[in-house]
Amino acid sequence: KTSKLATFLTGLCTISCGGDYESNAILDVKDVVSTDILNLEAAALAIQSNAPAADADGWNSTDDADAVNAMRADWHDARVAYERIEGAIAVLFPDLDASTDERYDGFIGEADDNDLFDGEGVTGVHAIERILWADSHSDTVVAFESSLSGYTEAAFPANEAEADAFANELVQRFVDDAALMGSEFEPLALDAAAAYEGVVGSMAEQVEKITLAYTGEAESRYAGHTLADMVANLEGGLAIYSAFSEWIIAEGGEAEDTAVLDGFARVLETYNAFSGNALPAVPATWNPDSPTDDDLATDYGIIWSMLDTESNPDAEGSLVSAMVEAAAIIGIEVAL
């Protein structure tokens, strides 16, 4: 039985301890996104700093192995930082999302780009990735990309001009875009509903990421990094959702909050069962419209099946259905 004194103290703490839960949630989301934008810019600058000095024969992964390995590690940091905030940036800054995160096929579907190293046309994290792993593209990826109109084979910089352009045009564009995200995000007044919906939308992104692997269109296909992308995307979504937990619980949604956290844990547990950064191989007989039981039992099928369920708002107990129910507790109607 709650005493009058306890009731008074609870009300006092609601006022003095930051009881405006919606405002607190927005501030927490701002902190999460701002931190990862800073990490993105720092990683972009590190790629630029570690690029070999431009010389007559450019650079490659054999003669400049240490520098290339350093840039690949920096690229990993950049990719993780962006995946953590992809849902927010795609909604808030669609043009910057495109220049930073569009895939090669998306760019050349709009216009040919025969210059791999300048800061126009094909740009961003995957343009850089395509060069850094130019010597290790899978046969599936090459088969897919070489069938595209306007295809240009990936390559390391072969001369001084290309090496200079890589660092001072292509990577500089990446640095500039990351800095612009930060400067435009800092004064932005966020909408709680939009921020929450961005997290829900990120689960649809998870399904897209694994589905595209079937045709060689996976996002981080050159580095074999798509599973790591999905882990970072999920962890970023959890960080942003967690900004709303206190508000949901305060409105009586403790059970709903627990259900959401359990859902995130289930997805992460499935990912953590597989080692490395790459998605498991797609079965040769995979049919995305009607996968067989045998194919669903493969490593790829296990992840695909889990995501197909957890992202389904109509599947009882799924992560997305739990997120929709938790949102309703705080008056947010999720548009699906």
CSV table of C-alpha atoms in Angstrom, one decimal, residues 38 50 55-56 127 225 240 255 260 262 269 272 292 323:
chain,number,residue,atom,x,y,z
A,38,LEU,CA,31.3,11.9,-34.8
A,50,ASN,CA,46.1,6.2,-43.8
A,55,ASP,CA,53.1,8.1,-56.4
A,56,ALA,CA,53.6,7.0,-60.0
A,127,ALA,CA,32.5,3.3,-53.4
A,225,HIS,CA,30.8,-7.4,-44.0
A,240,ILE,CA,17.7,4.4,-29.8
A,255,ALA,CA,5.7,-5.9,-19.8
A,260,VAL,CA,10.9,-5.6,-26.9
A,262,ASP,CA,13.7,-9.9,-25.4
A,269,GLU,CA,21.6,-14.2,-30.2
A,272,ASN,CA,26.1,-14.2,-32.5
A,292,THR,CA,12.5,-25.5,-48.9
A,323,MET,CA,7.6,-2.6,-30.6
